[in-house]
Amino acid sequence: EAGVVQSPRYKIIEKKQPVAFWCNPISGHNTLYWYRQNLGQGPELLIRYENEEAVDDSQLPKDRFSAERLKGVDSTLKIQPAELGDSAVYLCAIGGGQTFNEQFFGPGTRLTVL
Amino acid sequence: QKEVEQDPGPLSVPEGAIVSLNCTYSNSAFQYFMWYRQYSRKGPELLMYTYSSGNKEDGRFTAQVDKSSKYISLFIRDSQPSDSATYLCAMYSGGSNYKLTFGKGTLLTVNP
């Protein structure tokens, strides 16, 4: 967790409002992931980056979600407009395993949409 | 049917008990199997991983994979209150496919 900083840690908004999450990983990791974890569920992949390029965004609801990774380091995930069903924990992870796809997760941002 | 099934529990055991956590899966392409531990309000952290079938031991933790049955297990010996957390199984097929598929997680409480 020390290798990935996420902010804010908690966010409460009303539906239809926009919201943004930030992920600040330690440098040197080419691969970055955004996951959504609903209550009582395992994380589900939203998008994967290799450097600046989104190489897998098939699970990202593109009508309301967008993401970017500038300079291949920090990343933002945005929702506009938010819906009640978007309440979840949004996790950022970096990949860096030598022998397998070990992923290091940040603490997540807990979003509540009222 | 979900690709990975995991009993969400909750599971409550006394300190010192042996804990058995399990997942089943349906995708025969999965080759890498992992167990993550997630404390409340924290992100998941990797406990153990296994490639293909077999056993792997690390201290009080043992991971088992039976690909013929599509069944994986995590055993915790001499469980401690500090082991209280949600345990998530995860797996992926490897190669260029990096996508981890997680189970729901099992909430474990070890009572002193």
mmCIF file with all atom_site columns, C-alpha atoms in Angstrom:
data_model
loop_
_atom_site.group_PDB
_atom_site.id
_atom_site.type_symbol
_atom_site.label_atom_id
_atom_site.label_alt_id
_atom_site.label_comp_id
_atom_site.label_asym_id
_atom_site.label_entity_id
_atom_site.label_seq_id
_atom_site.pdbx_PDB_ins_code
_atom_site.Cartn_x
_atom_site.Cartn_y
_atom_site.Cartn_z
_atom_site.occupancy
_atom_site.B_iso_or_equiv
_atom_site.pdbx_formal_charge
_atom_site.auth_seq_id
_atom_site.auth_comp_id
_atom_site.auth_asym_id
_atom_site.auth_atom_id
_atom_site.pdbx_PDB_model_num
ATOM 1   C CA . GLU A 1 1   ? 0.000   0.000   0.000   1.00 0.00 ? 1   GLU A CA 1
ATOM 2   C CA . ALA A 1 2   ? 2.897   2.365   0.681   1.00 0.00 ? 2   ALA A CA 1
ATOM 3   C CA . GLY A 1 3   ? 3.669   2.409   -3.045  1.00 0.00 ? 3   GLY A CA 1
ATOM 4   C CA . VAL A 1 4   ? 0.290   3.797   -4.124  1.00 0.00 ? 4   VAL A CA 1
ATOM 5   C CA . VAL A 1 5   ? -1.306  6.956   -2.760  1.00 0.00 ? 5   VAL A CA 1
ATOM 6   C CA . GLN A 1 6   ? -4.956  7.623   -3.472  1.00 0.00 ? 6   GLN A CA 1
ATOM 7   C CA . SER A 1 7   ? -6.960  10.723  -2.795  1.00 0.00 ? 7   SER A CA 1
ATOM 8   C CA . PRO A 1 8   ? -9.390  11.566  -1.497  1.00 0.00 ? 8   PRO A CA 1
ATOM 9   C CA . ARG A 1 9   ? -9.903  8.629   0.844   1.00 0.00 ? 9   ARG A CA 1
ATOM 10  C CA . TYR A 1 10  ? -13.613 9.340   1.230   1.00 0.00 ? 10  TYR A CA 1
ATOM 11  C CA . LYS A 1 11  ? -16.060 11.267  -0.906  1.00 0.00 ? 11  LYS A CA 1
ATOM 12  C CA . ILE A 1 12  ? -19.760 11.894  -0.461  1.00 0.00 ? 12  ILE A CA 1
ATOM 13  C CA . ILE A 1 13  ? -21.690 13.497  -3.300  1.00 0.00 ? 13  ILE A CA 1
ATOM 14  C CA . GLU A 1 14  ? -25.242 13.805  -4.508  1.00 0.00 ? 14  GLU A CA 1
ATOM 15  C CA . LYS A 1 15  ? -26.346 11.968  -7.618  1.00 0.00 ? 15  LYS A CA 1
ATOM 16  C CA . LYS A 1 16  ? -25.756 13.703  -10.914 1.00 0.00 ? 16  LYS A CA 1
ATOM 17  C CA . GLN A 1 17  ? -22.693 15.485  -9.498  1.00 0.00 ? 17  GLN A CA 1
ATOM 18  C CA . PRO A 1 18  ? -19.233 14.903  -11.016 1.00 0.00 ? 18  PRO A CA 1
ATOM 19  C CA . VAL A 1 19  ? -16.421 13.324  -9.006  1.00 0.00 ? 19  VAL A CA 1
ATOM 20  C CA . ALA A 1 20  ? -12.744 12.630  -9.585  1.00 0.00 ? 20  ALA A CA 1
ATOM 21  C CA . PHE A 1 21  ? -10.264 10.285  -7.963  1.00 0.00 ? 21  PHE A CA 1
ATOM 22  C CA . TRP A 1 22  ? -6.482  10.504  -8.036  1.00 0.00 ? 22  TRP A CA 1
ATOM 23  C CA . CYS A 1 23  ? -3.866  7.810   -7.978  1.00 0.00 ? 23  CYS A CA 1
ATOM 24  C CA . ASN A 1 24  ? -0.221  8.651   -7.340  1.00 0.00 ? 24  ASN A CA 1
ATOM 25  C CA . PRO A 1 25  ? 1.982   5.574   -7.622  1.00 0.00 ? 25  PRO A CA 1
ATOM 26  C CA . ILE A 1 26  ? 5.682   5.455   -6.968  1.00 0.00 ? 26  ILE A CA 1
ATOM 27  C CA . SER A 1 27  ? 7.476   5.937   -10.259 1.00 0.00 ? 27  SER A CA 1
ATOM 28  C CA . GLY A 1 28  ? 8.890   3.109   -12.314 1.00 0.00 ? 28  GLY A CA 1
ATOM 29  C CA . HIS A 1 29  ? 5.755   1.018   -12.695 1.00 0.00 ? 29  HIS A CA 1
ATOM 30  C CA . ASN A 1 30  ? 4.513   0.930   -16.242 1.00 0.00 ? 30  ASN A CA 1
ATOM 31  C CA . THR A 1 31  ? 1.244   -0.848  -15.526 1.00 0.00 ? 31  THR A CA 1
ATOM 32  C CA . LEU A 1 32  ? -1.591  0.824   -13.635 1.00 0.00 ? 32  LEU A CA 1
ATOM 33  C CA . TYR A 1 33  ? -5.085  -0.480  -12.918 1.00 0.00 ? 33  TYR A CA 1
ATOM 34  C CA . TRP A 1 34  ? -8.336  0.987   -11.692 1.00 0.00 ? 34  TRP A CA 1
ATOM 35  C CA . TYR A 1 35  ? -10.755 -1.368  -9.965  1.00 0.00 ? 35  TYR A CA 1
ATOM 36  C CA . ARG A 1 36  ? -14.192 -0.917  -8.473  1.00 0.00 ? 36  ARG A CA 1
ATOM 37  C CA . GLN A 1 37  ? -15.109 -2.888  -5.365  1.00 0.00 ? 37  GLN A CA 1
ATOM 38  C CA . ASN A 1 38  ? -18.758 -3.004  -4.437  1.00 0.00 ? 38  ASN A CA 1
ATOM 39  C CA . LEU A 1 39  ? -19.743 -3.830  -0.882  1.00 0.00 ? 39  LEU A CA 1
ATOM 40  C CA . GLY A 1 40  ? -19.272 -7.521  -0.188  1.00 0.00 ? 40  GLY A CA 1
ATOM 41  C CA . GLN A 1 41  ? -17.668 -8.176  -3.562  1.00 0.00 ? 41  GLN A CA 1
ATOM 42  C CA . GLY A 1 42  ? -14.193 -8.621  -4.940  1.00 0.00 ? 42  GLY A CA 1
ATOM 43  C CA . PRO A 1 43  ? -12.543 -5.891  -7.018  1.00 0.00 ? 43  PRO A CA 1
ATOM 44  C CA . GLU A 1 44  ? -13.542 -5.693  -10.665 1.00 0.00 ? 44  GLU A CA 1
ATOM 45  C CA . LEU A 1 45  ? -11.239 -4.231  -13.279 1.00 0.00 ? 45  LEU A CA 1
ATOM 46  C CA . LEU A 1 46  ? -12.307 -0.967  -14.891 1.00 0.00 ? 46  LEU A CA 1
ATOM 47  C CA . ILE A 1 47  ? -9.224  -0.052  -16.914 1.00 0.00 ? 47  ILE A CA 1
ATOM 48  C CA . ARG A 1 48  ? -5.576  -1.008  -17.347 1.00 0.00 ? 48  ARG A CA 1
ATOM 49  C CA . TYR A 1 49  ? -2.790  1.297   -18.515 1.00 0.00 ? 49  TYR A CA 1
ATOM 50  C CA . GLU A 1 50  ? 0.578   0.467   -19.965 1.00 0.00 ? 50  GLU A CA 1
ATOM 51  C CA . ASN A 1 51  ? 2.435   3.756   -19.583 1.00 0.00 ? 51  ASN A CA 1
ATOM 52  C CA . GLU A 1 52  ? 0.057   6.404   -20.998 1.00 0.00 ? 52  GLU A CA 1
ATOM 53  C CA . GLU A 1 53  ? -1.962  3.984   -23.116 1.00 0.00 ? 53  GLU A CA 1
ATOM 54  C CA . ALA A 1 54  ? -5.226  2.442   -21.991 1.00 0.00 ? 54  ALA A CA 1
ATOM 55  C CA . VAL A 1 55  ? -4.784  -1.128  -23.209 1.00 0.00 ? 55  VAL A CA 1
ATOM 56  C CA . ASP A 1 56  ? -7.913  -2.610  -21.650 1.00 0.00 ? 56  ASP A CA 1
ATOM 57  C CA . ASP A 1 57  ? -10.934 -0.403  -20.990 1.00 0.00 ? 57  ASP A CA 1
ATOM 58  C CA . SER A 1 58  ? -13.571 -2.921  -21.984 1.00 0.00 ? 58  SER A CA 1
ATOM 59  C CA . GLN A 1 59  ? -15.154 -2.838  -18.501 1.00 0.00 ? 59  GLN A CA 1
ATOM 60  C CA . LEU A 1 60  ? -15.234 0.952   -18.204 1.00 0.00 ? 60  LEU A CA 1
ATOM 61  C CA . PRO A 1 61  ? -18.747 2.441   -18.567 1.00 0.00 ? 61  PRO A CA 1
ATOM 62  C CA . LYS A 1 62  ? -17.681 5.007   -21.094 1.00 0.00 ? 62  LYS A CA 1
ATOM 63  C CA . ASP A 1 63  ? -20.916 6.972   -21.089 1.00 0.00 ? 63  ASP A CA 1
ATOM 64  C CA . ARG A 1 64  ? -20.091 8.384   -17.673 1.00 0.00 ? 64  ARG A CA 1
ATOM 65  C CA . PHE A 1 65  ? -16.594 7.235   -16.721 1.00 0.00 ? 65  PHE A CA 1
ATOM 66  C CA . SER A 1 66  ? -13.320 8.570   -18.070 1.00 0.00 ? 66  SER A CA 1
ATOM 67  C CA . ALA A 1 67  ? -9.719  8.079   -17.092 1.00 0.00 ? 67  ALA A CA 1
ATOM 68  C CA . GLU A 1 68  ? -6.326  9.404   -18.013 1.00 0.00 ? 68  GLU A CA 1
ATOM 69  C CA . ARG A 1 69  ? -2.729  8.770   -17.120 1.00 0.00 ? 69  ARG A CA 1
ATOM 70  C CA . LEU A 1 70  ? -0.482  11.684  -17.874 1.00 0.00 ? 70  LEU A CA 1
ATOM 71  C CA . LYS A 1 71  ? 3.217   11.058  -18.442 1.00 0.00 ? 71  LYS A CA 1
ATOM 72  C CA . GLY A 1 72  ? 2.723   7.425   -17.530 1.00 0.00 ? 72  GLY A CA 1
ATOM 73  C CA . VAL A 1 73  ? 2.766   8.040   -13.773 1.00 0.00 ? 73  VAL A CA 1
ATOM 74  C CA . ASP A 1 74  ? -0.235  9.618   -12.008 1.00 0.00 ? 74  ASP A CA 1
ATOM 75  C CA . SER A 1 75  ? -3.772  8.806   -13.039 1.00 0.00 ? 75  SER A CA 1
ATOM 76  C CA . THR A 1 76  ? -7.256  10.200  -12.564 1.00 0.00 ? 76  THR A CA 1
ATOM 77  C CA . LEU A 1 77  ? -10.620 8.495   -12.804 1.00 0.00 ? 77  LEU A CA 1
ATOM 78  C CA . LYS A 1 78  ? -13.707 10.637  -13.294 1.00 0.00 ? 78  LYS A CA 1
ATOM 79  C CA . ILE A 1 79  ? -17.423 9.979   -13.119 1.00 0.00 ? 79  ILE A CA 1
ATOM 80  C CA . GLN A 1 80  ? -19.851 12.451  -14.632 1.00 0.00 ? 80  GLN A CA 1
ATOM 81  C CA . PRO A 1 81  ? -22.645 12.368  -13.708 1.00 0.00 ? 81  PRO A CA 1
ATOM 82  C CA . ALA A 1 82  ? -22.567 10.027  -10.724 1.00 0.00 ? 82  ALA A CA 1
ATOM 83  C CA . GLU A 1 83  ? -25.429 7.617   -10.095 1.00 0.00 ? 83  GLU A CA 1
ATOM 84  C CA . LEU A 1 84  ? -26.557 5.905   -6.892  1.00 0.00 ? 84  LEU A CA 1
ATOM 85  C CA . GLY A 1 85  ? -25.132 2.611   -8.145  1.00 0.00 ? 85  GLY A CA 1
ATOM 86  C CA . ASP A 1 86  ? -21.651 4.106   -8.369  1.00 0.00 ? 86  ASP A CA 1
ATOM 87  C CA . SER A 1 87  ? -21.273 3.957   -4.592  1.00 0.00 ? 87  SER A CA 1
ATOM 88  C CA . ALA A 1 88  ? -18.254 1.698   -4.092  1.00 0.00 ? 88  ALA A CA 1
ATOM 89  C CA . VAL A 1 89  ? -14.565 1.697   -3.265  1.00 0.00 ? 89  VAL A CA 1
ATOM 90  C CA . TYR A 1 90  ? -12.356 2.666   -6.197  1.00 0.00 ? 90  TYR A CA 1
ATOM 91  C CA . LEU A 1 91  ? -8.962  1.015   -6.003  1.00 0.00 ? 91  LEU A CA 1
ATOM 92  C CA . CYS A 1 92  ? -5.818  1.870   -7.899  1.00 0.00 ? 92  CYS A CA 1
ATOM 93  C CA . ALA A 1 93  ? -3.131  -0.766  -8.320  1.00 0.00 ? 93  ALA A CA 1
ATOM 94  C CA . ILE A 1 94  ? 0.270   -0.922  -9.943  1.00 0.00 ? 94  ILE A CA 1
ATOM 95  C CA . GLY A 1 95  ? 1.819   -3.968  -11.520 1.00 0.00 ? 95  GLY A CA 1
ATOM 96  C CA . GLY A 1 96  ? 5.426   -4.884  -11.199 1.00 0.00 ? 96  GLY A CA 1
ATOM 97  C CA . GLY A 1 97  ? 5.977   -8.548  -10.583 1.00 0.00 ? 97  GLY A CA 1
ATOM 98  C CA . GLN A 1 98  ? 8.974   -10.146 -12.192 1.00 0.00 ? 98  GLN A CA 1
ATOM 99  C CA . THR A 1 99  ? 7.570   -13.649 -12.499 1.00 0.00 ? 99  THR A CA 1
ATOM 100 C CA . PHE A 1 100 ? 3.867   -13.098 -12.391 1.00 0.00 ? 100 PHE A CA 1
ATOM 101 C CA . ASN A 1 101 ? 1.298   -10.334 -12.415 1.00 0.00 ? 101 ASN A CA 1
ATOM 102 C CA . GLU A 1 102 ? 1.688   -9.184  -8.839  1.00 0.00 ? 102 GLU A CA 1
ATOM 103 C CA . GLN A 1 103 ? -0.391  -6.083  -8.230  1.00 0.00 ? 103 GLN A CA 1
ATOM 104 C CA . PHE A 1 104 ? 0.070   -3.620  -5.388  1.00 0.00 ? 104 PHE A CA 1
ATOM 105 C CA . PHE A 1 105 ? -3.097  -1.881  -4.327  1.00 0.00 ? 105 PHE A CA 1
ATOM 106 C CA . GLY A 1 106 ? -3.650  1.526   -2.854  1.00 0.00 ? 106 GLY A CA 1
ATOM 107 C CA . PRO A 1 107 ? -6.067  2.054   0.051   1.00 0.00 ? 107 PRO A CA 1
ATOM 108 C CA . GLY A 1 108 ? -8.890  3.092   -2.243  1.00 0.00 ? 108 GLY A CA 1
ATOM 109 C CA . THR A 1 109 ? -11.384 5.940   -2.360  1.00 0.00 ? 109 THR A CA 1
ATOM 110 C CA . ARG A 1 110 ? -14.734 5.190   -0.780  1.00 0.00 ? 110 ARG A CA 1
ATOM 111 C CA . LEU A 1 111 ? -17.467 6.932   -2.767  1.00 0.00 ? 111 LEU A CA 1
ATOM 112 C CA . THR A 1 112 ? -20.968 7.409   -1.448  1.00 0.00 ? 112 THR A CA 1
ATOM 113 C CA . VAL A 1 113 ? -23.579 8.782   -3.825  1.00 0.00 ? 113 VAL A CA 1
ATOM 114 C CA . LEU A 1 114 ? -26.721 10.093  -2.132  1.00 0.00 ? 114 LEU A CA 1
ATOM 115 C CA . GLN B 2 1   ? -22.532 -18.685 -12.922 1.00 0.00 ? 1   GLN B CA 1
ATOM 116 C CA . LYS B 2 2   ? -19.628 -16.427 -12.005 1.00 0.00 ? 2   LYS B CA 1
ATOM 117 C CA . GLU B 2 3   ? -16.144 -17.423 -13.103 1.00 0.00 ? 3   GLU B CA 1
ATOM 118 C CA . VAL B 2 4   ? -14.930 -17.544 -9.494  1.00 0.00 ? 4   VAL B CA 1
ATOM 119 C CA . GLU B 2 5   ? -17.105 -18.583 -6.583  1.00 0.00 ? 5   GLU B CA 1
ATOM 120 C CA . GLN B 2 6   ? -16.162 -17.949 -2.972  1.00 0.00 ? 6   GLN B CA 1
ATOM 121 C CA . ASP B 2 7   ? -18.276 -18.394 0.144   1.00 0.00 ? 7   ASP B CA 1
ATOM 122 C CA . PRO B 2 8   ? -18.486 -14.921 1.709   1.00 0.00 ? 8   PRO B CA 1
ATOM 123 C CA . GLY B 2 9   ? -18.907 -16.311 5.227   1.00 0.00 ? 9   GLY B CA 1
ATOM 124 C CA . PRO B 2 10  ? -18.627 -14.758 7.728   1.00 0.00 ? 10  PRO B CA 1
ATOM 125 C CA . LEU B 2 11  ? -16.335 -17.271 9.385   1.00 0.00 ? 11  LEU B CA 1
ATOM 126 C CA . SER B 2 12  ? -15.614 -16.985 13.109  1.00 0.00 ? 12  SER B CA 1
ATOM 127 C CA . VAL B 2 13  ? -13.013 -19.190 14.823  1.00 0.00 ? 13  VAL B CA 1
ATOM 128 C CA . PRO B 2 14  ? -11.184 -19.255 18.162  1.00 0.00 ? 14  PRO B CA 1
ATOM 129 C CA . GLU B 2 15  ? -7.545  -18.278 18.340  1.00 0.00 ? 15  GLU B CA 1
ATOM 130 C CA . GLY B 2 16  ? -5.273  -21.186 17.477  1.00 0.00 ? 16  GLY B CA 1
ATOM 131 C CA . ALA B 2 17  ? -7.779  -22.882 15.156  1.00 0.00 ? 17  ALA B CA 1
ATOM 132 C CA . ILE B 2 18  ? -6.947  -24.121 11.678  1.00 0.00 ? 18  ILE B CA 1
ATOM 133 C CA . VAL B 2 19  ? -8.818  -22.111 9.070   1.00 0.00 ? 19  VAL B CA 1
ATOM 134 C CA . SER B 2 20  ? -9.742  -23.397 5.623   1.00 0.00 ? 20  SER B CA 1
ATOM 135 C CA . LEU B 2 21  ? -10.788 -20.957 2.903   1.00 0.00 ? 21  LEU B CA 1
ATOM 136 C CA . ASN B 2 22  ? -11.840 -22.107 -0.533  1.00 0.00 ? 22  ASN B CA 1
ATOM 137 C CA . CYS B 2 23  ? -12.701 -20.982 -4.047  1.00 0.00 ? 23  CYS B CA 1
ATOM 138 C CA . THR B 2 24  ? -13.978 -22.779 -7.090  1.00 0.00 ? 24  THR B CA 1
ATOM 139 C CA . TYR B 2 25  ? -13.664 -21.553 -10.644 1.00 0.00 ? 25  TYR B CA 1
ATOM 140 C CA . SER B 2 26  ? -15.003 -22.426 -14.065 1.00 0.00 ? 26  SER B CA 1
ATOM 141 C CA . ASN B 2 27  ? -12.381 -21.064 -16.493 1.00 0.00 ? 27  ASN B CA 1
ATOM 142 C CA . SER B 2 28  ? -9.894  -23.831 -17.252 1.00 0.00 ? 28  SER B CA 1
ATOM 143 C CA . ALA B 2 29  ? -7.506  -21.258 -18.745 1.00 0.00 ? 29  ALA B CA 1
ATOM 144 C CA . PHE B 2 30  ? -6.611  -19.893 -15.311 1.00 0.00 ? 30  PHE B CA 1
ATOM 145 C CA . GLN B 2 31  ? -2.998  -20.705 -14.494 1.00 0.00 ? 31  GLN B CA 1
ATOM 146 C CA . TYR B 2 32  ? -2.045  -18.281 -11.708 1.00 0.00 ? 32  TYR B CA 1
ATOM 147 C CA . PHE B 2 33  ? -3.844  -18.384 -8.383  1.00 0.00 ? 33  PHE B CA 1
ATOM 148 C CA . MET B 2 34  ? -3.497  -15.842 -5.640  1.00 0.00 ? 34  MET B CA 1
ATOM 149 C CA . TRP B 2 35  ? -4.776  -15.097 -2.185  1.00 0.00 ? 35  TRP B CA 1
ATOM 150 C CA . TYR B 2 36  ? -5.118  -11.513 -1.060  1.00 0.00 ? 36  TYR B CA 1
ATOM 151 C CA . ARG B 2 37  ? -5.831  -10.303 2.452   1.00 0.00 ? 37  ARG B CA 1
ATOM 152 C CA . GLN B 2 38  ? -7.845  -7.130  2.916   1.00 0.00 ? 38  GLN B CA 1
ATOM 153 C CA . TYR B 2 39  ? -8.166  -5.409  6.263   1.00 0.00 ? 39  TYR B CA 1
ATOM 154 C CA . SER B 2 40  ? -11.080 -3.089  6.851   1.00 0.00 ? 40  SER B CA 1
ATOM 155 C CA . ARG B 2 41  ? -10.694 0.249   5.046   1.00 0.00 ? 41  ARG B CA 1
ATOM 156 C CA . LYS B 2 42  ? -7.504  -0.943  3.331   1.00 0.00 ? 42  LYS B CA 1
ATOM 157 C CA . GLY B 2 43  ? -6.574  -2.185  -0.110  1.00 0.00 ? 43  GLY B CA 1
ATOM 158 C CA . PRO B 2 44  ? -5.929  -5.875  -0.787  1.00 0.00 ? 44  PRO B CA 1
ATOM 159 C CA . GLU B 2 45  ? -2.389  -7.138  -0.140  1.00 0.00 ? 45  GLU B CA 1
ATOM 160 C CA . LEU B 2 46  ? -0.941  -10.259 -1.686  1.00 0.00 ? 46  LEU B CA 1
ATOM 161 C CA . LEU B 2 47  ? -0.476  -13.188 0.678   1.00 0.00 ? 47  LEU B CA 1
ATOM 162 C CA . MET B 2 48  ? 0.526   -16.014 -1.630  1.00 0.00 ? 48  MET B CA 1
ATOM 163 C CA . TYR B 2 49  ? 0.475   -17.058 -5.230  1.00 0.00 ? 49  TYR B CA 1
ATOM 164 C CA . THR B 2 50  ? 0.700   -20.451 -6.924  1.00 0.00 ? 50  THR B CA 1
ATOM 165 C CA . TYR B 2 51  ? 1.328   -21.301 -10.528 1.00 0.00 ? 51  TYR B CA 1
ATOM 166 C CA . SER B 2 52  ? -0.672  -24.267 -11.856 1.00 0.00 ? 52  SER B CA 1
ATOM 167 C CA . SER B 2 53  ? -1.447  -27.155 -9.511  1.00 0.00 ? 53  SER B CA 1
ATOM 168 C CA . GLY B 2 54  ? 0.271   -28.005 -6.260  1.00 0.00 ? 54  GLY B CA 1
ATOM 169 C CA . ASN B 2 55  ? 0.926   -26.771 -2.775  1.00 0.00 ? 55  ASN B CA 1
ATOM 170 C CA . LYS B 2 56  ? 2.865   -23.829 -1.459  1.00 0.00 ? 56  LYS B CA 1
ATOM 171 C CA . GLU B 2 57  ? 3.698   -23.099 2.165   1.00 0.00 ? 57  GLU B CA 1
ATOM 172 C CA . ASP B 2 58  ? 4.739   -19.829 3.766   1.00 0.00 ? 58  ASP B CA 1
ATOM 173 C CA . GLY B 2 59  ? 4.904   -19.838 7.533   1.00 0.00 ? 59  GLY B CA 1
ATOM 174 C CA . ARG B 2 60  ? 1.427   -20.485 8.907   1.00 0.00 ? 60  ARG B CA 1
ATOM 175 C CA . PHE B 2 61  ? -0.157  -20.249 5.450   1.00 0.00 ? 61  PHE B CA 1
ATOM 176 C CA . THR B 2 62  ? -0.548  -23.037 2.899   1.00 0.00 ? 62  THR B CA 1
ATOM 177 C CA . ALA B 2 63  ? -2.077  -22.582 -0.541  1.00 0.00 ? 63  ALA B CA 1
ATOM 178 C CA . GLN B 2 64  ? -3.347  -25.545 -2.534  1.00 0.00 ? 64  GLN B CA 1
ATOM 179 C CA . VAL B 2 65  ? -4.486  -25.698 -6.135  1.00 0.00 ? 65  VAL B CA 1
ATOM 180 C CA . ASP B 2 66  ? -6.318  -28.649 -7.695  1.00 0.00 ? 66  ASP B CA 1
ATOM 181 C CA . LYS B 2 67  ? -6.801  -27.784 -11.345 1.00 0.00 ? 67  LYS B CA 1
ATOM 182 C CA . SER B 2 68  ? -8.540  -31.068 -12.112 1.00 0.00 ? 68  SER B CA 1
ATOM 183 C CA . SER B 2 69  ? -11.309 -30.070 -9.702  1.00 0.00 ? 69  SER B CA 1
ATOM 184 C CA . LYS B 2 70  ? -10.989 -26.320 -10.355 1.00 0.00 ? 70  LYS B CA 1
ATOM 185 C CA . TYR B 2 71  ? -10.659 -25.810 -6.614  1.00 0.00 ? 71  TYR B CA 1
ATOM 186 C CA . ILE B 2 72  ? -8.197  -23.762 -4.595  1.00 0.00 ? 72  ILE B CA 1
ATOM 187 C CA . SER B 2 73  ? -7.699  -23.517 -0.855  1.00 0.00 ? 73  SER B CA 1
ATOM 188 C CA . LEU B 2 74  ? -5.878  -21.443 1.712   1.00 0.00 ? 74  LEU B CA 1
ATOM 189 C CA . PHE B 2 75  ? -5.113  -22.942 5.111   1.00 0.00 ? 75  PHE B CA 1
ATOM 190 C CA . ILE B 2 76  ? -4.122  -20.867 8.097   1.00 0.00 ? 76  ILE B CA 1
ATOM 191 C CA . ARG B 2 77  ? -2.557  -22.732 10.996  1.00 0.00 ? 77  ARG B CA 1
ATOM 192 C CA . ASP B 2 78  ? -2.518  -21.438 14.559  1.00 0.00 ? 78  ASP B CA 1
ATOM 193 C CA . SER B 2 79  ? -4.772  -18.568 13.612  1.00 0.00 ? 79  SER B CA 1
ATOM 194 C CA . GLN B 2 80  ? -4.256  -15.253 15.381  1.00 0.00 ? 80  GLN B CA 1
ATOM 195 C CA . PRO B 2 81  ? -6.596  -12.304 16.026  1.00 0.00 ? 81  PRO B CA 1
ATOM 196 C CA . SER B 2 82  ? -4.388  -10.325 13.638  1.00 0.00 ? 82  SER B CA 1
ATOM 197 C CA . ASP B 2 83  ? -5.510  -12.705 10.860  1.00 0.00 ? 83  ASP B CA 1
ATOM 198 C CA . SER B 2 84  ? -9.011  -11.230 11.114  1.00 0.00 ? 84  SER B CA 1
ATOM 199 C CA . ALA B 2 85  ? -9.665  -9.786  7.646   1.00 0.00 ? 85  ALA B CA 1
ATOM 200 C CA . THR B 2 86  ? -11.365 -10.522 4.352   1.00 0.00 ? 86  THR B CA 1
ATOM 201 C CA . TYR B 2 87  ? -9.545  -13.095 2.235   1.00 0.00 ? 87  TYR B CA 1
ATOM 202 C CA . LEU B 2 88  ? -9.925  -12.798 -1.514  1.00 0.00 ? 88  LEU B CA 1
ATOM 203 C CA . CYS B 2 89  ? -8.954  -15.422 -4.025  1.00 0.00 ? 89  CYS B CA 1
ATOM 204 C CA . ALA B 2 90  ? -7.876  -14.161 -7.438  1.00 0.00 ? 90  ALA B CA 1
ATOM 205 C CA . MET B 2 91  ? -6.707  -15.798 -10.628 1.00 0.00 ? 91  MET B CA 1
ATOM 206 C CA . TYR B 2 92  ? -5.691  -15.108 -14.206 1.00 0.00 ? 92  TYR B CA 1
ATOM 207 C CA . SER B 2 93  ? -4.640  -17.052 -17.241 1.00 0.00 ? 93  SER B CA 1
ATOM 208 C CA . GLY B 2 94  ? -1.242  -15.517 -17.902 1.00 0.00 ? 94  GLY B CA 1
ATOM 209 C CA . GLY B 2 95  ? 0.604   -14.535 -21.030 1.00 0.00 ? 95  GLY B CA 1
ATOM 210 C CA . SER B 2 96  ? -0.744  -11.243 -22.320 1.00 0.00 ? 96  SER B CA 1
ATOM 211 C CA . ASN B 2 97  ? -3.935  -11.631 -20.289 1.00 0.00 ? 97  ASN B CA 1
ATOM 212 C CA . TYR B 2 98  ? -3.329  -9.637  -17.123 1.00 0.00 ? 98  TYR B CA 1
ATOM 213 C CA . LYS B 2 99  ? -6.898  -9.449  -15.950 1.00 0.00 ? 99  LYS B CA 1
ATOM 214 C CA . LEU B 2 100 ? -7.339  -10.684 -12.386 1.00 0.00 ? 100 LEU B CA 1
ATOM 215 C CA . THR B 2 101 ? -10.691 -12.270 -11.606 1.00 0.00 ? 101 THR B CA 1
ATOM 216 C CA . PHE B 2 102 ? -11.509 -12.085 -7.905  1.00 0.00 ? 102 PHE B CA 1
ATOM 217 C CA . GLY B 2 103 ? -13.845 -14.039 -5.688  1.00 0.00 ? 103 GLY B CA 1
ATOM 218 C CA . LYS B 2 104 ? -16.240 -12.184 -3.400  1.00 0.00 ? 104 LYS B CA 1
ATOM 219 C CA . GLY B 2 105 ? -13.975 -12.612 -0.401  1.00 0.00 ? 105 GLY B CA 1
ATOM 220 C CA . THR B 2 106 ? -14.495 -14.450 2.886   1.00 0.00 ? 106 THR B CA 1
ATOM 221 C CA . LEU B 2 107 ? -14.708 -12.395 6.084   1.00 0.00 ? 107 LEU B CA 1
ATOM 222 C CA . LEU B 2 108 ? -12.715 -14.137 8.826   1.00 0.00 ? 108 LEU B CA 1
ATOM 223 C CA . THR B 2 109 ? -12.782 -13.242 12.505  1.00 0.00 ? 109 THR B CA 1
ATOM 224 C CA . VAL B 2 110 ? -10.347 -14.911 14.906  1.00 0.00 ? 110 VAL B CA 1
ATOM 225 C CA . ASN B 2 111 ? -11.515 -14.524 18.479  1.00 0.00 ? 111 ASN B CA 1
ATOM 226 C CA . PRO B 2 112 ? -8.941  -14.281 21.303  1.00 0.00 ? 112 PRO B CA 1
#
